[in-house]
Tab-separated table of N, CA, C and O in Angstrom:
chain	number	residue	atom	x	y	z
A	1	UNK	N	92.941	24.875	124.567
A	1	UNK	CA	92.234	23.658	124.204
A	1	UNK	C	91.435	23.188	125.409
A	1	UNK	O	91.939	23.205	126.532
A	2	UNK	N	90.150	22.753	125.178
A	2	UNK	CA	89.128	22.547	126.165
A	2	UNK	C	89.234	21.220	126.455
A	2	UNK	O	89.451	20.432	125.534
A	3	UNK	N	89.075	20.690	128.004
A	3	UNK	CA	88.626	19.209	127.895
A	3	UNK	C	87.235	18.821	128.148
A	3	UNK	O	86.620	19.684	128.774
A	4	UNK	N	86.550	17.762	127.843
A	4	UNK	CA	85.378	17.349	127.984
A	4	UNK	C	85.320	16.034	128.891
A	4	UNK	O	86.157	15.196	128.555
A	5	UNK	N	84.436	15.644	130.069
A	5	UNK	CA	84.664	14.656	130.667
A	5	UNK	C	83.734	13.495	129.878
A	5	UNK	O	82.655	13.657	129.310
A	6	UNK	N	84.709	11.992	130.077
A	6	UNK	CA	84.190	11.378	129.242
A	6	UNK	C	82.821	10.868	129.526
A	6	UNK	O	82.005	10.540	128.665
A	7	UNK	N	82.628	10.829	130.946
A	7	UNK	CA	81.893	10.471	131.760
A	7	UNK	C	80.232	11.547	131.001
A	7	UNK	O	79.078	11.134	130.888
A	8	UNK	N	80.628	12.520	130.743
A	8	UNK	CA	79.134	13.648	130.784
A	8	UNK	C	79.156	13.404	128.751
A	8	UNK	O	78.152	13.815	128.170
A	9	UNK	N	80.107	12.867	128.024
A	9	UNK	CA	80.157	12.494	126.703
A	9	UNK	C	79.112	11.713	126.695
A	9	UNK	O	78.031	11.842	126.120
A	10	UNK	N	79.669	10.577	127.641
A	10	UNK	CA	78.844	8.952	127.608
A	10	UNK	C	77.479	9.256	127.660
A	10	UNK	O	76.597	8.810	126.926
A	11	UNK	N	77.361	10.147	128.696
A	11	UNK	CA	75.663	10.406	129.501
A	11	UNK	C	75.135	11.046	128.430
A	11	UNK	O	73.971	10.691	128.240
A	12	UNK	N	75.554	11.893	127.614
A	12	UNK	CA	75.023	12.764	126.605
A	12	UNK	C	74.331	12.530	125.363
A	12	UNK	O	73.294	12.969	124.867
A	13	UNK	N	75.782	11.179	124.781
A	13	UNK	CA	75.367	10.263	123.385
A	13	UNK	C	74.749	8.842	123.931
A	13	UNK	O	74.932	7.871	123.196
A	14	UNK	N	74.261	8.703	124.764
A	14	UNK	CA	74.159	7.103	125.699
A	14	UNK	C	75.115	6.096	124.803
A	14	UNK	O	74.726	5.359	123.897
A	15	UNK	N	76.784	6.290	125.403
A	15	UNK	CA	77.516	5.440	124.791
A	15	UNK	C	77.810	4.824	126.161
A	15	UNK	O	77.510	5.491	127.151
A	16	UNK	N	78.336	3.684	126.308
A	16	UNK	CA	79.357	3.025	126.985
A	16	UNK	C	80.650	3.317	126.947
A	16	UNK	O	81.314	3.242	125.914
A	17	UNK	N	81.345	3.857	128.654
A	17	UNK	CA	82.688	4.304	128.882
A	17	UNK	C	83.291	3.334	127.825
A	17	UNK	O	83.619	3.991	126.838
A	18	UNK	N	83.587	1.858	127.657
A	18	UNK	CA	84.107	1.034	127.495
A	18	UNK	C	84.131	1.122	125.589
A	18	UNK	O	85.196	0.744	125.100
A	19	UNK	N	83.320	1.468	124.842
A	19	UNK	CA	83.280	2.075	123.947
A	19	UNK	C	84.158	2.899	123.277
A	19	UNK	O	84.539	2.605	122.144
A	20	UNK	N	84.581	4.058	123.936
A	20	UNK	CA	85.410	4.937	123.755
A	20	UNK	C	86.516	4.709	124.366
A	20	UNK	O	87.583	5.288	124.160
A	21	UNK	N	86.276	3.752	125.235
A	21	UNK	CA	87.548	3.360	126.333
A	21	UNK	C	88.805	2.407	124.457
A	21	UNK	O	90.015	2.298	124.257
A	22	UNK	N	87.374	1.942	123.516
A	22	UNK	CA	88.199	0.684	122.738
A	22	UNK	C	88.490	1.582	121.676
A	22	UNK	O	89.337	1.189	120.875
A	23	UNK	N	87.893	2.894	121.454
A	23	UNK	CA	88.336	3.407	120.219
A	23	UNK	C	89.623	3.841	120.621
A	23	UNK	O	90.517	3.303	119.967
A	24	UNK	N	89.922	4.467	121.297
A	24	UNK	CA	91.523	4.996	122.172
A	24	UNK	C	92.050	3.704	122.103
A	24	UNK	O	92.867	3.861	121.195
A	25	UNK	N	92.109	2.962	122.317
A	25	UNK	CA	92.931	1.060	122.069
A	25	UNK	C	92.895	1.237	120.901
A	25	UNK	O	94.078	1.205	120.562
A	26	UNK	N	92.088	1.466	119.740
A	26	UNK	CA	92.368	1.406	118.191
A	26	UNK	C	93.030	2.553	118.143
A	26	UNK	O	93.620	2.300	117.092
A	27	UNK	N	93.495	3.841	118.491
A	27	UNK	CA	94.124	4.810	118.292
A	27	UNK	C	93.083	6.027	117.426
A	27	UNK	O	93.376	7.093	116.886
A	28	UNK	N	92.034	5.446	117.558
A	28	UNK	CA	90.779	6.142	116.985
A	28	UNK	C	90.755	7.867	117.543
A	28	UNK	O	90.559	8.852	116.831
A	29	UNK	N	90.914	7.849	118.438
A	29	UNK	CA	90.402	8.882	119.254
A	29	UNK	C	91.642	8.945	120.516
A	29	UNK	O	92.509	8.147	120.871
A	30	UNK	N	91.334	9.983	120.860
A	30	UNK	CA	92.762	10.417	121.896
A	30	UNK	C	91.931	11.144	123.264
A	30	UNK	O	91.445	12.274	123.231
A	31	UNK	N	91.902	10.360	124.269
A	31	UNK	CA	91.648	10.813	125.331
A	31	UNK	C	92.910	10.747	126.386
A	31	UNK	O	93.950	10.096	126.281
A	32	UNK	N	92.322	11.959	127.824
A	32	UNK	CA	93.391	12.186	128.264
A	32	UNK	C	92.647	11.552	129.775
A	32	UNK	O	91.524	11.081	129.957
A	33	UNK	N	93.661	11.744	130.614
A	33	UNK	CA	93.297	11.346	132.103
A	33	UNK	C	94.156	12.410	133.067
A	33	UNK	O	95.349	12.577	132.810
A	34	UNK	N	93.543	13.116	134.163
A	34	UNK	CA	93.891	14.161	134.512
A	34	UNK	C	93.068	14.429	135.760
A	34	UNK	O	91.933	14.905	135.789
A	35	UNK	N	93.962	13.974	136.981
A	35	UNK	CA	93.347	13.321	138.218
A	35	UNK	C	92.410	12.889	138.354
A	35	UNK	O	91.351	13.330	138.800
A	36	UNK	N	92.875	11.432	137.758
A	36	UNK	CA	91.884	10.141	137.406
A	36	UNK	C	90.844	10.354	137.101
A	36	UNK	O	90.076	9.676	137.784
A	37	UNK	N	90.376	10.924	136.449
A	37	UNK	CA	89.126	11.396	135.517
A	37	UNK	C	89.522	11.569	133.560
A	37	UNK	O	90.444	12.245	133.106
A	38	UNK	N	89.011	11.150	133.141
A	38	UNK	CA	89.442	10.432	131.723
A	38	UNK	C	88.487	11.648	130.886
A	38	UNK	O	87.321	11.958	131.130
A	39	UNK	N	89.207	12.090	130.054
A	39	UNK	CA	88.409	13.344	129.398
A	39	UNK	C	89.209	13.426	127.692
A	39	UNK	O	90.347	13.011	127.473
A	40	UNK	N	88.253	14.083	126.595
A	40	UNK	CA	88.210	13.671	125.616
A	40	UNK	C	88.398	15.422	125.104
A	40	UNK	O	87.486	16.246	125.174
A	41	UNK	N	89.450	15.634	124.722
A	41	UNK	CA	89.735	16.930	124.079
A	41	UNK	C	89.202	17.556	122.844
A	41	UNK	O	89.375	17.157	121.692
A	42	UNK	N	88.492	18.652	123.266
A	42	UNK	CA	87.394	19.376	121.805
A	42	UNK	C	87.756	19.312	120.506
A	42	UNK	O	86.902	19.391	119.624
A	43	UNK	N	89.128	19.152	120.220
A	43	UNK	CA	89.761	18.656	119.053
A	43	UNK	C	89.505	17.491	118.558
A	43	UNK	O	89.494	17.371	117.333
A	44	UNK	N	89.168	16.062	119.632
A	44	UNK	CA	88.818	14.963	118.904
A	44	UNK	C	86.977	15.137	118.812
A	44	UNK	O	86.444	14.427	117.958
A	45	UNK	N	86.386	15.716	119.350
A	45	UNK	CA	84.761	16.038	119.675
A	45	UNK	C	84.349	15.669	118.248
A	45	UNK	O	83.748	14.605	118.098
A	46	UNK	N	84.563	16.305	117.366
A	46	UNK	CA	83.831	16.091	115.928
A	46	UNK	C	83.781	14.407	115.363
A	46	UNK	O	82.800	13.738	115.037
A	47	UNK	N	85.101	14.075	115.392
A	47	UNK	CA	85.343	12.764	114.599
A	47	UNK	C	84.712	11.948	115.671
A	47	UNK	O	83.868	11.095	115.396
A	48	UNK	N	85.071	12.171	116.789
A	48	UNK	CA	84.159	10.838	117.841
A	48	UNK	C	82.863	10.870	117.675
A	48	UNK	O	82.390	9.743	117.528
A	49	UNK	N	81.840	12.023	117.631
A	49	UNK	CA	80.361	11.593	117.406
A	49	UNK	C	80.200	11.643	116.200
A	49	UNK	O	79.111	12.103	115.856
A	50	UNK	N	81.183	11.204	115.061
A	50	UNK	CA	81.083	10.412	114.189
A	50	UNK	C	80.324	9.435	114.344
A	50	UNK	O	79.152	9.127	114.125
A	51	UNK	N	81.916	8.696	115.083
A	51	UNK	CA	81.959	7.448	115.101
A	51	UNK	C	81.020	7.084	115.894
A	51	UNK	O	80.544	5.976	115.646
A	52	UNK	N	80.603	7.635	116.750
A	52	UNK	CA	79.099	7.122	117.616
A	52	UNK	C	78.588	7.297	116.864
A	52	UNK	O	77.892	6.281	116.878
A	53	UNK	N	78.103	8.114	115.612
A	53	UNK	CA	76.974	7.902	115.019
A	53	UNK	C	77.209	6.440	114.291
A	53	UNK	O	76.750	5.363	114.672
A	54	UNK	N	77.751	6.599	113.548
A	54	UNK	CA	78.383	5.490	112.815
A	54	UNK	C	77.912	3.725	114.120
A	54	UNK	O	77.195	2.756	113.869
A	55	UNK	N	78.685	4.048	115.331
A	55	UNK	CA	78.141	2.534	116.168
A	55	UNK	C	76.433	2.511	116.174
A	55	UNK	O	75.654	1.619	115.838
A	56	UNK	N	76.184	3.951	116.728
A	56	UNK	CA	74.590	3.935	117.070
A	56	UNK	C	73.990	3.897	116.024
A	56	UNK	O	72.997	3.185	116.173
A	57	UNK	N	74.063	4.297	115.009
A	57	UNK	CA	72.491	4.168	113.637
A	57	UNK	C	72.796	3.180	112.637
A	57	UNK	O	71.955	2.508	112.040
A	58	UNK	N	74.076	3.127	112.482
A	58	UNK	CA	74.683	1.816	111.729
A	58	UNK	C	75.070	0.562	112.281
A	58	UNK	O	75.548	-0.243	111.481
A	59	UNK	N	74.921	0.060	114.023
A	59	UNK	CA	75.701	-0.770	114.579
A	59	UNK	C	76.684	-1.249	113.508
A	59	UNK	O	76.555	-2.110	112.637
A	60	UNK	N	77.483	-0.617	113.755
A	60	UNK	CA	79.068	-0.814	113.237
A	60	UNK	C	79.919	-0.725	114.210
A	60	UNK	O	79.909	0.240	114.975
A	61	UNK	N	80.993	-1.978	114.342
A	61	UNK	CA	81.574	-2.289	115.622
A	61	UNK	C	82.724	-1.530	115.175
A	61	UNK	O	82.914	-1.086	114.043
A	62	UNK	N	83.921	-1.371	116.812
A	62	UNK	CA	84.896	-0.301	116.701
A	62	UNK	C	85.947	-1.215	115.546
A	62	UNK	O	86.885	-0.510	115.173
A	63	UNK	N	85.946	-2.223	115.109
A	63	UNK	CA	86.401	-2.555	113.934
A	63	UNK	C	86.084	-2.299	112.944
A	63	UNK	O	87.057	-2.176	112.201
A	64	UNK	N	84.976	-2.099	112.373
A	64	UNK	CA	84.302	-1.501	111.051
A	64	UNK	C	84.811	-0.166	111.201
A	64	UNK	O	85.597	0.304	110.379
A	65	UNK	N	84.373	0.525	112.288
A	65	UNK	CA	84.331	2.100	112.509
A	65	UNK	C	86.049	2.233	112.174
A	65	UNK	O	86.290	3.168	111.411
A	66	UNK	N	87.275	1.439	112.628
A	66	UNK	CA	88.317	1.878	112.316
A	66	UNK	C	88.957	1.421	111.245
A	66	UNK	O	90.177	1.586	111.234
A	67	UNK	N	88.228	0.648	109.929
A	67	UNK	CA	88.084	0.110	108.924
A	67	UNK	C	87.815	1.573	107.744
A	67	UNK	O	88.517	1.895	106.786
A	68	UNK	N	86.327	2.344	108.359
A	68	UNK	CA	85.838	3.366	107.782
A	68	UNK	C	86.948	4.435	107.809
A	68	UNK	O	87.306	5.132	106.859
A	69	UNK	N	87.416	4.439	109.036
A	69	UNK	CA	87.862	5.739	109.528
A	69	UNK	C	89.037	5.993	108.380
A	69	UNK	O	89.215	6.930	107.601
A	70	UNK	N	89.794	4.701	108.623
A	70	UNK	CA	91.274	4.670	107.778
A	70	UNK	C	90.954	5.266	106.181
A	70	UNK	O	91.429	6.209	105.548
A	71	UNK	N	89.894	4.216	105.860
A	71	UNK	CA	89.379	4.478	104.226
A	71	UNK	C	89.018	6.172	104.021
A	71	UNK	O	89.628	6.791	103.149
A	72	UNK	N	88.323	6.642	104.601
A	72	UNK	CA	88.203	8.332	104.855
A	72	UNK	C	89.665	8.928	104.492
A	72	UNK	O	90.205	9.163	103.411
A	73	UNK	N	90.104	9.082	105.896
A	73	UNK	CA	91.834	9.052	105.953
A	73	UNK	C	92.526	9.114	103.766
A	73	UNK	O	92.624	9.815	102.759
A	74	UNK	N	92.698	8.163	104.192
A	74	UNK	CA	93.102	7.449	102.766
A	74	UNK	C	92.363	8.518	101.679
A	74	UNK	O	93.103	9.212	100.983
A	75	UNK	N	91.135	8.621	101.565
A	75	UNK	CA	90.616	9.233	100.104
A	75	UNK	C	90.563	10.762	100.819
A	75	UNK	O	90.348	11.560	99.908
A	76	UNK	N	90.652	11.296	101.796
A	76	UNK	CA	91.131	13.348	101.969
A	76	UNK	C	92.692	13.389	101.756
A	76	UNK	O	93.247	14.480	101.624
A	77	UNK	N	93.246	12.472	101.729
A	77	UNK	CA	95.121	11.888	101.483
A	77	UNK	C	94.991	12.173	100.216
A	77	UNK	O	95.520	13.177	99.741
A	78	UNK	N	94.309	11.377	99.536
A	78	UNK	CA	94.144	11.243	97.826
A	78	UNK	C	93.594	12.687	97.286
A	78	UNK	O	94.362	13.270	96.520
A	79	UNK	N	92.476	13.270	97.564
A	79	UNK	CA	91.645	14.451	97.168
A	79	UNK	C	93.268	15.665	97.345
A	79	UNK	O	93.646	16.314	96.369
A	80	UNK	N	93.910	15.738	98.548
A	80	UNK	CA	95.039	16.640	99.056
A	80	UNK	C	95.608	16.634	97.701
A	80	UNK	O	95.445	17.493	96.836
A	81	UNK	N	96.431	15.344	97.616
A	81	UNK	CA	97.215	15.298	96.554
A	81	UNK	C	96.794	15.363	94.956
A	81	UNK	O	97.676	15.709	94.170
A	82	UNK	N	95.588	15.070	94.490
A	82	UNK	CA	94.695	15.462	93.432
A	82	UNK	C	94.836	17.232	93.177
A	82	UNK	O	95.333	17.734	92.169
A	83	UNK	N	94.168	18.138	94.564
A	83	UNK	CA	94.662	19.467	94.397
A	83	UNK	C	95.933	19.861	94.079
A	83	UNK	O	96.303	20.658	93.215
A	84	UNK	N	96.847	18.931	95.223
A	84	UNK	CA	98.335	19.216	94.677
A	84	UNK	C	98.799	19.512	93.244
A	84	UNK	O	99.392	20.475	92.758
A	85	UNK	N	98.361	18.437	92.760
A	85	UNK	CA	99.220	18.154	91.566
A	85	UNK	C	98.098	19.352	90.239
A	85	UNK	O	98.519	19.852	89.196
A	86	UNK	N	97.151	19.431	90.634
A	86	UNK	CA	96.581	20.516	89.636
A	86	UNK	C	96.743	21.980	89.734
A	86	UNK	O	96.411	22.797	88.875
A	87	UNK	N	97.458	22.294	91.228
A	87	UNK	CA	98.013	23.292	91.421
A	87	UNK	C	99.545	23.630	90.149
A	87	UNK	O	99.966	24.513	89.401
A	88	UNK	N	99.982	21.798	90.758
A	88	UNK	CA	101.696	22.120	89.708
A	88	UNK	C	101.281	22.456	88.503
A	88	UNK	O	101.468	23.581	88.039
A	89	UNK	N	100.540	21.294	87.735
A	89	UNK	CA	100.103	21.870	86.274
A	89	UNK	C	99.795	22.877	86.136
A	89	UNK	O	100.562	23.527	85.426
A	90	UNK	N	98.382	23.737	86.757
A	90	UNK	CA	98.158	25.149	86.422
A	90	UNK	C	99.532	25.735	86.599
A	90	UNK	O	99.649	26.109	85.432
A	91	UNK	N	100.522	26.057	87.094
A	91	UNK	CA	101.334	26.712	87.003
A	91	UNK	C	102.403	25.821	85.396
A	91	UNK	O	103.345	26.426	84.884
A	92	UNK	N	102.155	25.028	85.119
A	92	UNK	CA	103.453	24.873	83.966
A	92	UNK	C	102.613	24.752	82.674
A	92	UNK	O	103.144	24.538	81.584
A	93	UNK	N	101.476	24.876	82.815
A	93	UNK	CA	100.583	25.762	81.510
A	93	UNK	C	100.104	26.807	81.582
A	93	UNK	O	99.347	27.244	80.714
A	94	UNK	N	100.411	27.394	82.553
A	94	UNK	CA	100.587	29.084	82.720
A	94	UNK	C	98.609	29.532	82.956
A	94	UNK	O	98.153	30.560	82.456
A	95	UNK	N	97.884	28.726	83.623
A	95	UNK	CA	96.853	28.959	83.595
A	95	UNK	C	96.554	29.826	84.976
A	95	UNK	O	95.418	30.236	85.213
């Protein structure tokens, strides 16, 4: 697993450290720190320039953004269990 510094993130998407500093306070995003340098693991990379997109083209604050995020969350939860359960049926109508 790769890390990314948050510092060359910020410079990249022109976000504010403090930004990403608040989505990690919402539990949004998971960054690490690793001789004192604060870095953002390629695993969270996708969902965070989300959510920058989401602040930058929508100004949507890290409250909306973790408002959205949950609701997302919530309906791939729902879609999971939708497959689930049409999996059980196809099998007890023999389809």
């Amino acid at each position: 697993m790769g890390l990314i510094a948050v510092s060359e993130f910020c410079t990249y998407h022109q976000v504010e450290y403090t930004f990403i500093r608040s989505l990690s306070e919402a539990g949004l995003v998971e960054i690490q720190v690793v001789e004192q340098e604060t870095y953002i693991p390629e695993t969270e990379l996708q969902k965070l320039e989300r959510m920058v997109r989401l602040h930058n083209e929508l100004e949507i604050n890290v409250a909306g953004i973790e408002a959205i995020t949950h609701l997302l969350q919530r309906m791939e939860d729902i879609q999971e269990e939708i497959r689930t359960l049409r999996n059980r049926l196809n099998r007890y109508e023999g389809n």
